[in-house]
């Protein structure tokens, strides 16, 4: 019986040709899923244990065993690389919109003085505010207080003036005292005097010889203290004598309150 089994095994071994592809596939399946149990060939279920041992021994000698087959194809297969974990896109933080800048409040632009084309108050019967190229207007400065005041004289000429004398008369209404004066033209162009005369504080600007008052608008101002209270300006006055290319000119008038 044993001789017969051995003979059959040897014949089977001689006729057996290892299938390299099938061996590799089985090895790969085993490496990828070690939990899979290989089924025992059907011959193992019908033959005695001793016959199975002999068959395995003969098969090992004939084929060099599974290890030899694996070695023949270049060693044990490598385990497949671990598949990379899918990348989950992160939520992009959205920044809150920047609030628009609030408009800033700017200081009010000072109202420009009236020009020759602007509307002007009608002169009183005892005044002459325009003569030839020269126009004039007297006003009480809006920053005047119950203790202090400033009288402004605005002159506008459309031609250069070669001789100019400007006089402001501030009526003495009680404790009227000089505190200063100024003009928009250069100080070196004028000789300035301040004195009391005929019941008034008199400011006088005289254009120096060789100087010229240019065309445009110019301001002359007299400043003074006065008795506490609202001071009346009805008795205040101005007078201007000038020389233009067309001859002598003169303007005069009073001071209107702007408060």
mmCIF file of C-alpha atoms in Angstrom:
data_model
loop_
_atom_site.group_PDB
_atom_site.id
_atom_site.type_symbol
_atom_site.label_atom_id
_atom_site.label_comp_id
_atom_site.label_asym_id
_atom_site.label_seq_id
_atom_site.Cartn_x
_atom_site.Cartn_y
_atom_site.Cartn_z
ATOM 1 C CA UNK A 1 0.000 0.000 0.000
ATOM 2 C CA UNK A 2 2.756 2.419 0.926
ATOM 3 C CA UNK A 3 4.750 1.490 -2.164
ATOM 4 C CA UNK A 4 1.732 2.190 -4.337
ATOM 5 C CA UNK A 5 1.185 5.586 -2.736
ATOM 6 C CA UNK A 6 4.828 6.483 -3.101
ATOM 7 C CA UNK A 7 4.781 5.462 -6.748
ATOM 8 C CA UNK A 8 1.741 7.601 -7.451
ATOM 9 C CA UNK A 9 3.249 10.566 -5.653
ATOM 10 C CA UNK A 10 6.436 10.302 -7.613
ATOM 11 C CA UNK A 11 4.498 10.119 -10.868
ATOM 12 C CA UNK A 12 2.456 13.130 -9.855
ATOM 13 C CA UNK A 13 5.578 15.031 -8.881
ATOM 14 C CA UNK A 14 7.207 14.276 -12.202
ATOM 15 C CA UNK A 15 4.142 15.417 -14.100
ATOM 16 C CA UNK A 16 3.681 18.508 -11.973
ATOM 17 C CA UNK A 17 4.763 21.861 -13.358
ATOM 18 C CA UNK A 18 4.589 24.680 -10.810
ATOM 19 C CA UNK A 19 2.406 27.577 -11.958
ATOM 20 C CA UNK A 20 4.396 30.636 -10.941
ATOM 21 C CA UNK A 21 1.535 33.109 -11.510
ATOM 22 C CA UNK A 22 -0.918 31.104 -9.434
ATOM 23 C CA UNK A 23 1.588 30.705 -6.603
ATOM 24 C CA UNK A 24 2.275 34.472 -6.589
ATOM 25 C CA UNK A 25 -1.414 35.273 -6.593
ATOM 26 C CA UNK A 26 -2.088 32.941 -3.679
ATOM 27 C CA UNK A 27 0.825 34.355 -1.700
ATOM 28 C CA UNK A 28 -0.369 37.908 -2.321
ATOM 29 C CA UNK A 29 -3.883 36.973 -1.222
ATOM 30 C CA UNK A 30 -2.530 35.412 1.921
ATOM 31 C CA UNK A 31 -0.357 38.430 2.716
ATOM 32 C CA UNK A 32 -3.182 40.880 2.104
ATOM 33 C CA UNK A 33 -5.733 38.917 4.173
ATOM 34 C CA UNK A 34 -4.026 36.802 6.824
ATOM 35 C CA UNK A 35 -7.437 35.928 8.302
ATOM 36 C CA UNK A 36 -8.326 33.815 5.255
ATOM 37 C CA UNK A 37 -7.940 30.104 5.972
ATOM 38 C CA UNK A 38 -6.699 27.924 3.126
ATOM 39 C CA UNK A 39 -8.831 24.990 2.342
ATOM 40 C CA UNK A 40 -7.205 21.602 2.643
ATOM 41 C CA UNK A 41 -7.044 19.707 -0.679
ATOM 42 C CA UNK A 42 -9.771 17.128 -1.093
ATOM 43 C CA UNK A 43 -7.221 14.310 -1.026
ATOM 44 C CA UNK A 44 -6.515 15.120 2.600
ATOM 45 C CA UNK A 45 -10.074 14.321 3.554
ATOM 46 C CA UNK A 46 -10.025 10.859 1.994
ATOM 47 C CA UNK A 47 -6.500 9.558 2.584
ATOM 48 C CA UNK A 48 -5.032 8.448 5.915
ATOM 49 C CA UNK A 49 -2.869 10.829 7.922
ATOM 50 C CA UNK A 50 0.283 8.866 7.142
ATOM 51 C CA UNK A 51 -0.451 9.060 3.427
ATOM 52 C CA UNK A 52 -0.879 12.774 3.674
ATOM 53 C CA UNK A 53 2.475 13.132 5.417
ATOM 54 C CA UNK A 54 4.176 11.140 2.725
ATOM 55 C CA UNK A 55 2.474 13.086 -0.020
ATOM 56 C CA UNK A 56 3.561 16.365 1.484
ATOM 57 C CA UNK A 57 7.141 15.086 1.806
ATOM 58 C CA UNK A 58 7.239 13.934 -1.784
ATOM 59 C CA UNK A 59 5.669 17.182 -2.986
ATOM 60 C CA UNK A 60 8.286 19.135 -1.106
ATOM 61 C CA UNK A 61 11.087 17.176 -2.712
ATOM 62 C CA UNK A 62 9.578 17.489 -6.163
ATOM 63 C CA UNK A 63 8.762 21.130 -6.208
ATOM 64 C CA UNK A 64 11.160 22.520 -3.640
ATOM 65 C CA UNK A 65 8.142 23.451 -1.467
ATOM 66 C CA UNK A 66 6.213 26.592 -1.328
ATOM 67 C CA UNK A 67 9.211 28.427 0.126
ATOM 68 C CA UNK A 68 11.351 27.466 -2.861
ATOM 69 C CA UNK A 69 8.607 28.642 -5.211
ATOM 70 C CA UNK A 70 8.329 31.923 -3.429
ATOM 71 C CA UNK A 71 12.090 32.386 -3.466
ATOM 72 C CA UNK A 72 12.138 31.606 -7.163
ATOM 73 C CA UNK A 73 9.896 34.555 -7.940
ATOM 74 C CA UNK A 74 12.016 36.970 -5.997
ATOM 75 C CA UNK A 75 10.968 36.624 -2.363
ATOM 76 C CA UNK A 76 7.860 37.334 -0.419
ATOM 77 C CA UNK A 77 5.612 39.967 -1.923
ATOM 78 C CA UNK A 78 5.542 43.330 -0.321
ATOM 79 C CA UNK A 79 2.475 44.486 1.487
ATOM 80 C CA UNK A 80 0.572 47.154 -0.414
ATOM 81 C CA UNK A 81 1.195 50.707 0.616
ATOM 82 C CA UNK A 82 -1.295 52.130 3.022
ATOM 83 C CA UNK A 83 -3.763 54.232 1.124
ATOM 84 C CA UNK A 84 -3.531 57.880 2.139
ATOM 85 C CA UNK A 85 -6.405 59.172 4.186
ATOM 86 C CA UNK A 86 -8.679 61.443 2.180
ATOM 87 C CA UNK A 87 -8.014 65.083 2.739
ATOM 88 C CA UNK A 88 -10.965 66.941 4.160
ATOM 89 C CA UNK A 89 -10.902 70.564 3.044
ATOM 90 C CA UNK A 90 -10.833 72.881 5.993
ATOM 91 C CA UNK A 91 -13.386 75.602 6.283
ATOM 92 C CA UNK A 92 -11.949 78.910 5.270
ATOM 93 C CA UNK A 93 -12.629 81.645 7.792
ATOM 94 C CA UNK A 94 -14.341 84.562 6.229
ATOM 95 C CA UNK A 95 -13.297 87.879 7.658
ATOM 96 C CA UNK A 96 -15.999 90.319 8.526
ATOM 97 C CA UNK A 97 -16.304 93.205 6.076
ATOM 98 C CA UNK A 98 -14.504 96.306 7.125
ATOM 99 C CA UNK A 99 -17.006 99.034 7.955
ATOM 100 C CA UNK A 100 -16.745 101.981 5.723
ATOM 101 C CA UNK A 101 -15.057 104.981 7.221
ATOM 102 C CA UNK A 102 -17.451 107.546 8.566
ATOM 103 C CA UNK A 103 -17.207 110.961 7.015
ATOM 104 C CA UNK A 104 -15.307 113.401 9.175
ATOM 105 C CA UNK A 105 -16.823 116.743 10.059
ATOM 106 C CA UNK A 106 -14.770 119.626 8.765
ATOM 107 C CA UNK A 107 -14.708 123.116 10.120
ATOM 108 C CA UNK A 108 -16.965 125.560 8.291
ATOM 109 C CA UNK A 109 -15.232 127.484 5.542
ATOM 110 C CA UNK A 110 -15.186 131.202 6.290
ATOM 111 C CA UNK A 111 -17.533 133.174 4.083
ATOM 112 C CA UNK A 112 -15.451 135.214 1.660
ATOM 113 C CA UNK A 113 -15.816 138.957 1.690
ATOM 114 C CA UNK A 114 -18.118 140.341 -1.004
ATOM 115 C CA UNK A 115 -16.587 141.099 -4.371
ATOM 116 C CA UNK A 116 -17.552 143.615 -7.000
ATOM 117 C CA UNK A 117 -20.049 141.148 -8.472
ATOM 118 C CA UNK A 118 -21.732 140.282 -5.137
ATOM 119 C CA UNK A 119 -24.913 141.790 -3.732
ATOM 120 C CA UNK A 120 -24.126 144.686 -1.366
ATOM 121 C CA UNK A 121 -26.242 146.683 1.068
ATOM 122 C CA UNK A 122 -27.686 149.908 -0.233
ATOM 123 C CA UNK A 123 -25.691 152.937 0.990
ATOM 124 C CA UNK A 124 -27.304 155.430 3.323
ATOM 125 C CA UNK A 125 -28.138 158.952 2.197
ATOM 126 C CA UNK A 126 -25.081 160.403 3.961
ATOM 127 C CA UNK A 127 -22.558 157.967 2.433
ATOM 128 C CA UNK A 128 -20.806 157.279 -0.839
ATOM 129 C CA UNK A 129 -19.544 153.736 -0.868
ATOM 130 C CA UNK A 130 -18.499 153.704 -4.551
ATOM 131 C CA UNK A 131 -16.484 156.141 -6.610
ATOM 132 C CA UNK A 132 -14.787 155.272 -9.883
ATOM 133 C CA UNK A 133 -12.752 152.028 -9.464
ATOM 134 C CA UNK A 134 -13.100 152.036 -5.660
ATOM 135 C CA UNK A 135 -15.837 150.345 -3.589
ATOM 136 C CA UNK A 136 -16.122 150.292 0.232
ATOM 137 C CA UNK A 137 -18.086 148.709 3.097
ATOM 138 C CA UNK A 138 -17.899 149.248 6.884
ATOM 139 C CA UNK A 139 -19.041 146.579 9.389
ATOM 140 C CA UNK A 140 -18.786 145.617 13.064
ATOM 141 C CA UNK A 141 -16.797 142.395 13.463
ATOM 142 C CA UNK A 142 -19.037 139.464 14.566
ATOM 143 C CA UNK A 143 -16.496 138.484 17.249
ATOM 144 C CA UNK A 144 -17.056 141.724 19.148
ATOM 145 C CA UNK A 145 -18.232 141.380 22.765
ATOM 146 C CA UNK A 146 -19.819 143.529 25.488
ATOM 147 C CA UNK A 147 -16.293 144.589 26.558
ATOM 148 C CA UNK A 148 -14.372 144.794 23.277
ATOM 149 C CA UNK A 149 -15.061 145.482 19.587
ATOM 150 C CA UNK A 150 -13.493 145.683 16.147
ATOM 151 C CA UNK A 151 -14.569 147.863 13.218
ATOM 152 C CA UNK A 152 -13.723 146.488 9.749
ATOM 153 C CA UNK A 153 -13.419 148.528 6.553
ATOM 154 C CA UNK A 154 -13.313 146.545 3.297
ATOM 155 C CA UNK A 155 -11.992 148.293 0.177
ATOM 156 C CA UNK A 156 -12.026 146.886 -3.337
ATOM 157 C CA UNK A 157 -10.380 148.549 -6.281
ATOM 158 C CA UNK A 158 -10.350 147.562 -9.934
ATOM 159 C CA UNK A 159 -7.330 149.773 -10.667
ATOM 160 C CA UNK A 160 -4.052 150.337 -8.812
ATOM 161 C CA UNK A 161 -4.086 153.322 -6.441
ATOM 162 C CA UNK A 162 -0.946 155.457 -6.104
ATOM 163 C CA UNK A 163 -2.149 157.501 -3.119
ATOM 164 C CA UNK A 164 -4.450 156.304 -0.310
ATOM 165 C CA UNK A 165 -5.475 157.703 3.091
ATOM 166 C CA UNK A 166 -7.853 155.586 5.174
ATOM 167 C CA UNK A 167 -9.508 157.017 8.304
ATOM 168 C CA UNK A 168 -11.730 155.198 10.847
ATOM 169 C CA UNK A 169 -13.542 157.260 13.489
ATOM 170 C CA UNK A 170 -14.829 155.365 16.578
ATOM 171 C CA UNK A 171 -17.204 157.587 18.553
ATOM 172 C CA UNK A 172 -16.399 157.985 22.254
ATOM 173 C CA UNK A 173 -19.416 156.262 23.782
ATOM 174 C CA UNK A 174 -17.721 155.559 27.130
ATOM 175 C CA UNK A 175 -14.328 154.154 27.998
ATOM 176 C CA UNK A 176 -13.372 153.661 24.329
ATOM 177 C CA UNK A 177 -9.608 152.891 24.310
ATOM 178 C CA UNK A 178 -7.330 151.676 21.540
ATOM 179 C CA UNK A 179 -6.197 148.019 21.731
ATOM 180 C CA UNK A 180 -4.670 147.589 18.269
ATOM 181 C CA UNK A 181 -5.134 147.688 14.512
ATOM 182 C CA UNK A 182 -4.185 145.731 11.411
ATOM 183 C CA UNK A 183 -4.539 145.611 7.603
ATOM 184 C CA UNK A 184 -4.228 142.869 5.004
ATOM 185 C CA UNK A 185 -1.643 144.788 2.968
ATOM 186 C CA UNK A 186 2.016 144.853 4.088
ATOM 187 C CA UNK A 187 2.653 147.013 7.152
ATOM 188 C CA UNK A 188 5.683 148.607 5.497
ATOM 189 C CA UNK A 189 3.416 150.142 2.854
ATOM 190 C CA UNK A 190 1.640 152.408 5.358
ATOM 191 C CA UNK A 191 2.217 154.939 8.053
ATOM 192 C CA UNK A 192 -0.309 154.244 10.850
ATOM 193 C CA UNK A 193 -1.425 156.627 13.620
ATOM 194 C CA UNK A 194 -4.073 156.367 16.363
ATOM 195 C CA UNK A 195 -5.308 159.381 18.358
ATOM 196 C CA UNK A 196 -8.368 160.883 19.978
ATOM 197 C CA UNK A 197 -9.859 163.840 18.135
ATOM 198 C CA UNK A 198 -13.247 165.573 18.192
ATOM 199 C CA UNK A 199 -14.874 163.051 20.559
ATOM 200 C CA UNK A 200 -13.659 160.013 18.617
ATOM 201 C CA UNK A 201 -10.806 157.539 18.520
ATOM 202 C CA UNK A 202 -9.264 158.039 15.063
ATOM 203 C CA UNK A 203 -7.255 155.342 13.199
ATOM 204 C CA UNK A 204 -5.415 156.607 10.096
ATOM 205 C CA UNK A 205 -3.444 154.677 7.423
ATOM 206 C CA UNK A 206 -1.446 156.693 4.858
ATOM 207 C CA UNK A 207 0.122 154.901 1.868
ATOM 208 C CA UNK A 208 3.826 155.725 1.782
ATOM 209 C CA UNK A 209 5.234 157.570 -1.266
ATOM 210 C CA UNK A 210 6.423 155.209 -3.999
ATOM 211 C CA UNK A 211 4.025 152.416 -2.916
ATOM 212 C CA UNK A 212 0.859 151.311 -4.689
ATOM 213 C CA UNK A 213 -2.349 149.684 -3.500
ATOM 214 C CA UNK A 214 -2.878 146.845 -5.993
ATOM 215 C CA UNK A 215 -6.180 145.843 -7.515
ATOM 216 C CA UNK A 216 -8.269 143.479 -5.406
ATOM 217 C CA UNK A 217 -9.924 143.447 -2.005
ATOM 218 C CA UNK A 218 -8.242 144.775 1.158
ATOM 219 C CA UNK A 219 -9.290 145.117 4.816
ATOM 220 C CA UNK A 220 -8.418 147.731 7.481
ATOM 221 C CA UNK A 221 -9.445 147.122 11.126
ATOM 222 C CA UNK A 222 -9.452 149.166 14.362
ATOM 223 C CA UNK A 223 -9.742 147.410 17.769
ATOM 224 C CA UNK A 224 -10.794 148.959 21.083
ATOM 225 C CA UNK A 225 -12.246 148.366 24.556
ATOM 226 C CA UNK A 226 -15.451 150.073 25.615
ATOM 227 C CA UNK A 227 -17.842 150.336 28.561
ATOM 228 C CA UNK A 228 -19.595 147.092 29.478
ATOM 229 C CA UNK A 229 -22.706 146.459 27.424
ATOM 230 C CA UNK A 230 -23.838 146.476 23.825
ATOM 231 C CA UNK A 231 -22.108 149.475 22.262
ATOM 232 C CA UNK A 232 -23.987 151.426 19.562
ATOM 233 C CA UNK A 233 -22.021 151.954 16.351
ATOM 234 C CA UNK A 234 -24.333 154.417 14.577
ATOM 235 C CA UNK A 235 -21.919 157.326 15.161
ATOM 236 C CA UNK A 236 -18.854 155.458 13.874
ATOM 237 C CA UNK A 237 -17.676 156.368 10.355
ATOM 238 C CA UNK A 238 -14.904 156.000 7.769
ATOM 239 C CA UNK A 239 -13.482 158.175 4.996
ATOM 240 C CA UNK A 240 -11.049 157.251 2.196
ATOM 241 C CA UNK A 241 -9.194 159.593 -0.182
ATOM 242 C CA UNK A 242 -7.250 158.029 -3.062
ATOM 243 C CA UNK A 243 -5.568 158.751 -6.365
ATOM 244 C CA UNK A 244 -6.170 156.490 -9.381
ATOM 245 C CA UNK A 245 -4.928 156.719 -12.981
ATOM 246 C CA UNK A 246 -8.208 158.489 -13.786
ATOM 247 C CA UNK A 247 -7.881 161.124 -11.059
ATOM 248 C CA UNK A 248 -8.812 161.690 -7.397
ATOM 249 C CA UNK A 249 -11.539 159.584 -5.808
ATOM 250 C CA UNK A 250 -13.151 159.403 -2.374
ATOM 251 C CA UNK A 251 -15.591 157.129 -0.537
ATOM 252 C CA UNK A 252 -17.184 157.352 2.944
ATOM 253 C CA UNK A 253 -19.858 155.751 5.089
ATOM 254 C CA UNK A 254 -20.719 154.123 8.411
ATOM 255 C CA UNK A 255 -20.469 150.698 10.136
ATOM 256 C CA UNK A 256 -23.356 148.257 10.091
ATOM 257 C CA UNK A 257 -23.687 145.688 12.854
ATOM 258 C CA UNK A 258 -23.324 142.033 11.697
ATOM 259 C CA UNK A 259 -24.644 140.524 14.992
#
